[in-house]
Short mmCIF file of C-alpha atoms in Angstrom, two decimals:
data_model
loop_
_atom_site.label_atom_id
_atom_site.label_comp_id
_atom_site.label_asym_id
_atom_site.label_seq_id
_atom_site.Cartn_x
_atom_site.Cartn_y
_atom_site.Cartn_z
CA UNK A 1 -24.39 26.18 0.30
CA UNK A 2 -26.48 23.49 1.95
CA UNK A 3 -26.36 20.14 0.21
CA UNK A 4 -29.52 18.35 -0.79
CA UNK A 5 -29.93 14.66 -0.05
CA UNK A 6 -29.34 14.05 -3.74
CA UNK A 7 -26.02 15.91 -3.52
CA UNK A 8 -24.98 13.82 -0.52
CA UNK A 9 -25.98 10.61 -2.31
CA UNK A 10 -23.96 11.61 -5.37
CA UNK A 11 -20.89 12.14 -3.24
CA UNK A 12 -21.32 8.92 -1.29
CA UNK A 13 -21.65 6.99 -4.53
CA UNK A 14 -18.22 8.33 -5.50
CA UNK A 15 -16.58 7.84 -2.10
CA UNK A 16 -15.20 4.28 -2.67
CA UNK A 17 -13.55 5.33 -5.93
CA UNK A 18 -12.18 8.53 -4.38
CA UNK A 19 -10.73 6.64 -1.42
CA UNK A 20 -9.11 4.07 -3.72
CA UNK A 21 -7.52 6.83 -5.82
CA UNK A 22 -6.30 8.72 -2.76
CA UNK A 23 -4.79 5.59 -1.19
CA UNK A 24 -2.81 4.78 -4.32
CA UNK A 25 -1.61 8.37 -4.54
CA UNK A 26 -0.65 8.75 -0.88
CA UNK A 27 0.18 5.23 0.29
CA UNK A 28 -1.68 5.98 3.52
CA UNK A 29 -5.24 4.99 4.35
CA UNK A 30 -5.60 7.62 7.07
CA UNK A 31 -4.32 10.39 4.79
CA UNK A 32 -6.59 9.12 2.01
CA UNK A 33 -9.60 9.39 4.31
CA UNK A 34 -8.59 12.95 5.23
CA UNK A 35 -8.25 13.91 1.55
CA UNK A 36 -11.69 12.49 0.74
CA UNK A 37 -13.21 14.33 3.69
CA UNK A 38 -11.66 17.59 2.51
CA UNK A 39 -13.08 16.88 -0.95
CA UNK A 40 -16.51 16.52 0.65
CA UNK A 41 -16.13 19.89 2.33
CA UNK A 42 -15.26 21.45 -1.03
CA UNK A 43 -18.31 19.74 -2.54
CA UNK A 44 -20.43 21.08 0.31
CA UNK A 45 -19.25 24.64 -0.38
CA UNK A 46 -19.70 24.42 -4.16
CA UNK A 47 -22.65 25.42 -6.29
CA UNK A 48 -23.41 21.81 -7.16
CA UNK A 49 -26.22 22.78 -9.49
CA UNK A 50 -23.67 24.20 -11.90
CA UNK A 51 -21.40 21.14 -11.87
CA UNK A 52 -22.21 19.19 -15.01
CA UNK A 53 -20.14 16.04 -14.29
CA UNK A 54 -19.81 15.52 -10.52
CA UNK A 55 -17.45 12.53 -10.88
CA UNK A 56 -14.96 14.56 -12.92
CA UNK A 57 -15.22 17.55 -10.56
CA UNK A 58 -14.68 15.43 -7.46
CA UNK A 59 -11.76 13.55 -9.01
CA UNK A 60 -10.08 16.82 -9.99
CA UNK A 61 -10.47 18.29 -6.49
CA UNK A 62 -9.28 15.12 -4.79
CA UNK A 63 -6.29 14.62 -7.09
CA UNK A 64 -5.07 18.16 -6.58
CA UNK A 65 -5.46 17.85 -2.81
CA UNK A 66 -3.38 14.68 -2.96
CA UNK A 67 -0.73 16.37 -5.12
CA UNK A 68 -0.37 19.08 -2.50
CA UNK A 69 -0.18 16.41 0.19
CA UNK A 70 2.48 14.48 -1.72
CA UNK A 71 4.65 17.58 -2.03
CA UNK A 72 4.55 18.22 1.72
CA UNK A 73 4.87 14.49 2.49
CA UNK A 74 8.19 14.38 0.67
CA UNK A 75 9.54 17.01 3.02
CA UNK A 76 8.17 15.16 6.07
CA UNK A 77 9.69 11.86 4.97
CA UNK A 78 13.13 13.44 4.93
CA UNK A 79 12.85 13.62 8.72
CA UNK A 80 10.94 10.33 9.14
CA UNK A 81 12.60 8.00 11.62
CA UNK A 82 13.98 5.01 9.72
CA UNK A 83 12.49 3.52 6.57
CA UNK A 84 9.08 4.68 5.27
CA UNK A 85 6.69 2.06 3.93
CA UNK A 86 3.05 2.36 2.81
CA UNK A 87 0.16 1.47 5.08
CA UNK A 88 -0.87 -2.14 4.26
CA UNK A 89 -4.49 -3.01 3.49
CA UNK A 90 -5.78 -6.49 4.25
CA UNK A 91 -7.90 -8.52 1.84
CA UNK A 92 -11.41 -7.23 1.35
CA UNK A 93 -10.67 -3.65 2.35
CA UNK A 94 -12.82 -1.46 0.06
CA UNK A 95 -9.99 1.07 -0.22
CA UNK A 96 -8.12 -1.44 -2.39
CA UNK A 97 -10.45 -0.41 -5.19
CA UNK A 98 -10.99 -2.15 -8.52
CA UNK A 99 -9.27 -5.48 -9.17
CA UNK A 100 -10.82 -6.51 -12.48
CA UNK A 101 -7.61 -6.37 -14.51
CA UNK A 102 -4.00 -7.37 -13.86
CA UNK A 103 -3.01 -3.70 -14.10
CA UNK A 104 -5.52 -2.70 -11.45
CA UNK A 105 -4.42 -5.44 -9.08
CA UNK A 106 -0.76 -4.67 -9.61
CA UNK A 107 -1.23 -0.91 -9.09
CA UNK A 108 -2.17 -1.48 -5.44
CA UNK A 109 0.38 -4.20 -4.71
CA UNK A 110 2.74 -3.39 -1.90
CA UNK A 111 5.79 -3.69 -4.13
CA UNK A 112 4.39 -1.23 -6.69
CA UNK A 113 3.27 1.25 -4.00
CA UNK A 114 6.88 1.29 -2.83
CA UNK A 115 8.06 1.88 -6.40
CA UNK A 116 5.57 4.74 -6.84
CA UNK A 117 7.52 6.63 -4.17
CA UNK A 118 10.23 7.11 -6.81
CA UNK A 119 7.90 9.09 -9.06
CA UNK A 120 7.22 12.80 -8.92
CA UNK A 121 3.73 13.73 -7.67
CA UNK A 122 2.61 14.49 -11.22
CA UNK A 123 3.93 11.21 -12.59
CA UNK A 124 2.27 9.31 -9.79
CA UNK A 125 -1.09 10.98 -10.44
CA UNK A 126 -1.03 10.23 -14.17
CA UNK A 127 0.11 6.65 -13.59
CA UNK A 128 -2.60 5.93 -11.00
CA UNK A 129 -5.45 7.52 -12.95
CA UNK A 130 -4.49 5.76 -16.17
CA UNK A 131 -3.20 2.37 -15.00
CA UNK A 132 -5.54 1.70 -12.08
CA UNK A 133 -8.70 3.55 -13.10
CA UNK A 134 -8.40 3.58 -16.89
CA UNK A 135 -9.07 7.30 -17.26
CA UNK A 136 -8.49 8.42 -20.85
CA UNK A 137 -5.63 10.87 -21.30
CA UNK A 138 -8.12 13.56 -22.32
CA UNK A 139 -9.76 13.42 -18.87
CA UNK A 140 -6.42 13.16 -17.06
CA UNK A 141 -5.29 16.29 -18.89
CA UNK A 142 -8.39 18.15 -17.69
CA UNK A 143 -7.92 16.94 -14.12
CA UNK A 144 -4.26 18.01 -13.97
CA UNK A 145 -4.53 21.09 -16.23
CA UNK A 146 -2.01 19.75 -18.73
CA UNK A 147 -2.22 18.85 -22.40
CA UNK A 148 -3.32 15.43 -23.57
CA UNK A 149 0.08 14.92 -25.19
CA UNK A 150 1.81 15.78 -21.92
CA UNK A 151 -0.35 13.26 -20.09
CA UNK A 152 0.66 10.54 -22.54
CA UNK A 153 4.35 11.42 -22.23
CA UNK A 154 4.22 11.51 -18.43
CA UNK A 155 2.43 8.16 -18.33
CA UNK A 156 4.98 6.44 -20.56
CA UNK A 157 7.81 7.87 -18.46
CA UNK A 158 6.17 6.83 -15.18
CA UNK A 159 5.35 3.36 -16.47
CA UNK A 160 8.96 2.91 -17.56
CA UNK A 161 10.25 3.93 -14.11
CA UNK A 162 7.91 1.46 -12.41
CA UNK A 163 8.76 -1.33 -14.87
CA UNK A 164 12.48 -0.84 -14.23
CA UNK A 165 11.91 -1.70 -10.58
CA UNK A 166 9.89 -4.85 -11.38
CA UNK A 167 12.47 -7.20 -12.78
CA UNK A 168 10.80 -10.45 -11.72
CA UNK A 169 7.48 -12.16 -12.24
CA UNK A 170 5.54 -13.20 -9.16
CA UNK A 171 4.17 -16.73 -8.75
CA UNK A 172 0.60 -17.90 -8.27
CA UNK A 173 -1.26 -17.87 -4.96
CA UNK A 174 -1.03 -21.60 -4.25
CA UNK A 175 2.72 -21.66 -4.88
CA UNK A 176 3.15 -18.54 -2.75
CA UNK A 177 1.36 -20.22 0.15
CA UNK A 178 3.67 -23.23 -0.10
CA UNK A 179 6.67 -20.89 0.06
CA UNK A 180 5.21 -19.17 3.14
CA UNK A 181 4.78 -22.52 4.90
CA UNK A 182 8.35 -23.47 4.03
CA UNK A 183 9.60 -20.07 5.16
CA UNK A 184 7.92 -20.31 8.56
CA UNK A 185 9.26 -23.80 9.08
CA UNK A 186 12.76 -22.58 8.26
CA UNK A 187 12.46 -19.36 10.28
CA UNK A 188 11.38 -21.22 13.41
CA UNK A 189 13.98 -23.97 13.03
CA UNK A 190 16.70 -21.84 14.59
CA UNK A 191 18.97 -22.49 11.61
CA UNK A 192 20.09 -20.08 8.91
CA UNK A 193 20.82 -22.48 6.05
CA UNK A 194 17.19 -23.50 5.29
CA UNK A 195 16.24 -19.81 5.13
CA UNK A 196 19.06 -18.94 2.74
CA UNK A 197 17.86 -21.62 0.32
CA UNK A 198 14.41 -19.96 0.14
CA UNK A 199 15.75 -16.48 -0.65
CA UNK A 200 17.08 -14.87 -3.80
CA UNK A 201 20.74 -13.89 -3.60
CA UNK A 202 19.84 -10.19 -3.54
CA UNK A 203 16.92 -10.52 -1.09
CA UNK A 204 16.14 -7.51 1.11
CA UNK A 205 14.23 -6.92 4.32
CA UNK A 206 12.90 -3.47 5.17
CA UNK A 207 11.07 -2.45 8.34
CA UNK A 208 9.00 0.64 9.16
CA UNK A 209 8.65 1.32 12.88
CA UNK A 210 8.14 5.06 12.54
CA UNK A 211 10.33 5.62 15.59
CA UNK A 212 7.65 4.03 17.78
CA UNK A 213 8.66 0.39 17.45
CA UNK A 214 12.26 -0.82 17.04
CA UNK A 215 13.13 -1.25 13.36
CA UNK A 216 16.49 -1.09 11.69
CA UNK A 217 17.12 2.24 9.94
CA UNK A 218 18.82 0.51 7.00
CA UNK A 219 17.56 -2.47 5.03
CA UNK A 220 19.10 -5.91 5.43
CA UNK A 221 20.56 -6.87 2.06
CA UNK A 222 21.64 -10.23 0.71
CA UNK A 223 20.34 -13.72 1.46
CA UNK A 224 22.71 -14.39 4.37
CA UNK A 225 21.99 -11.13 6.18
CA UNK A 226 18.23 -11.44 5.68
CA UNK A 227 18.25 -15.06 6.84
CA UNK A 228 20.10 -14.18 10.06
CA UNK A 229 17.61 -11.39 10.74
CA UNK A 230 14.60 -13.63 10.14
CA UNK A 231 16.02 -16.37 12.35
CA UNK A 232 16.32 -13.87 15.19
CA UNK A 233 12.95 -12.27 14.47
CA UNK A 234 11.06 -15.56 14.83
CA UNK A 235 12.96 -16.72 17.90
CA UNK A 236 10.64 -16.42 20.93
CA UNK A 237 11.89 -14.39 23.88
CA UNK A 238 10.52 -12.77 27.04
CA UNK A 239 11.89 -9.41 25.93
CA UNK A 240 9.89 -9.50 22.69
CA UNK A 241 6.72 -10.54 24.46
CA UNK A 242 7.18 -7.73 26.96
CA UNK A 243 7.71 -5.26 24.12
CA UNK A 244 4.47 -6.13 22.30
CA UNK A 245 2.37 -6.94 25.34
CA UNK A 246 1.93 -10.66 24.85
CA UNK A 247 2.80 -13.67 22.71
CA UNK A 248 2.27 -12.82 19.02
CA UNK A 249 0.34 -15.28 16.88
CA UNK A 250 1.31 -15.38 13.21
CA UNK A 251 -1.24 -15.94 10.45
CA UNK A 252 -0.96 -16.30 6.69
CA UNK A 253 -2.95 -13.55 5.01
CA UNK A 254 -3.26 -11.38 1.93
CA UNK A 255 -2.28 -7.71 2.01
CA UNK A 256 -2.56 -5.43 -1.01
CA UNK A 257 -3.36 -8.48 -3.12
CA UNK A 258 -0.16 -10.31 -2.25
CA UNK A 259 1.09 -12.90 0.27
CA UNK A 260 1.64 -11.64 3.80
CA UNK A 261 2.13 -12.70 7.38
CA UNK A 262 0.14 -10.93 10.07
CA UNK A 263 1.28 -10.89 13.70
CA UNK A 264 -1.53 -10.43 16.22
CA UNK A 265 -1.60 -9.97 20.00
CA UNK A 266 -5.03 -10.14 21.69
CA UNK A 267 -6.79 -9.14 18.48
CA UNK A 268 -4.43 -6.23 17.80
CA UNK A 269 -2.35 -6.35 14.63
CA UNK A 270 1.23 -5.52 15.62
CA UNK A 271 2.90 -6.28 12.31
CA UNK A 272 2.19 -7.01 8.66
CA UNK A 273 5.00 -8.61 6.68
CA UNK A 274 4.44 -8.36 2.92
CA UNK A 275 6.47 -10.89 0.95
CA UNK A 276 7.60 -10.49 -2.63
CA UNK A 277 7.78 -14.07 -3.88
CA UNK A 278 9.24 -14.88 -7.28
CA UNK A 279 10.08 -18.01 -9.22
CA UNK A 280 13.66 -17.68 -7.92
CA UNK A 281 12.64 -17.38 -4.27
CA UNK A 282 11.62 -14.72 -1.77
CA UNK A 283 13.02 -11.43 -3.05
CA UNK A 284 11.79 -9.00 -0.40
CA UNK A 285 10.21 -8.71 3.03
CA UNK A 286 8.53 -5.38 3.76
CA UNK A 287 7.59 -5.24 7.41
CA UNK A 288 5.12 -2.66 8.67
CA UNK A 289 5.23 -2.39 12.46
CA UNK A 290 4.44 1.29 12.96
CA UNK A 291 1.30 1.14 15.16
CA UNK A 292 -0.11 4.29 13.52
CA UNK A 293 -0.18 2.44 10.19
CA UNK A 294 -1.82 -0.69 11.59
CA UNK A 295 -5.01 0.73 13.12
CA UNK A 296 -7.08 0.10 10.00
CA UNK A 297 -5.61 -3.39 9.64
CA UNK A 298 -6.63 -4.13 13.24
CA UNK A 299 -10.20 -3.04 12.56
CA UNK A 300 -10.31 -5.14 9.41
CA UNK A 301 -8.83 -8.12 11.22
CA UNK A 302 -11.45 -7.96 13.95
CA UNK A 303 -14.20 -8.25 11.35
CA UNK A 304 -13.05 -11.59 9.94
CA UNK A 305 -12.44 -15.23 10.86
CA UNK A 306 -8.81 -16.21 10.26
CA UNK A 307 -8.60 -19.78 11.53
CA UNK A 308 -5.72 -21.11 13.55
CA UNK A 309 -2.37 -19.33 13.64
CA UNK A 310 0.55 -20.88 11.82
CA UNK A 311 2.88 -20.28 14.74
CA UNK A 312 3.33 -18.14 17.84
CA UNK A 313 6.35 -16.35 19.21
#
């Protein structure tokens, strides 16, 4: 059926919320956009005059599309080259969605998106709808075709799984920036000892190159191993510049609401390093260098003014 302008306007009014839900469910901005577009096609084919609550209908369609996508994505990730990490979103990206509460901000943090990969598709859907978008369990039950009691049970189970992975409390933005400055100074010093002092004993570094950019298949674990890797990573070399097509400039930034370093060559984002900073030190580096997962970050970067780089390599 042909959509009226009112129908189109109703969908467009829901698009930001739908994209934010889909991103949290899929961990991929490009896949989220595809899911929202498919939802639009379903909306276009529906008898919209008979849909009493468009928001609920659209959310149900989108969520079920994402659940199907998550099931197939699990199979694809078994053959993914190296480590899989979510697609990072830079500050101001509308796909980050609501950030009014601590729960909403945390639900889109890079660390939590990684933890959500541990959940089943159903657990992830309930967790996202409840924690990030404050849907009542009655509505979640209708969206997922389960009972309200089942929705409550699934949420408590999912929340417990996520909480088990978050054993530390992050520090405030100003303190995190000081740690980033200290980290860069240590990483570019050519010495390992200053880096070790900034890390937690069980620090990890994970990289996602998607088989297109060199990235270690296994995570670096432990302060000493991570420090040696970071010392080498920030050491300038002709080989590295040849690999990325120039001399990368490194900027302090915010990605998924948390501290990050962004490496840029001629306006193109070639890497986003998300840091998990705690009161004990830097607990994790999650490095996204897969170019397919940095296209949106590059577009977002081009739209802003980022000042002078902190260093270049």
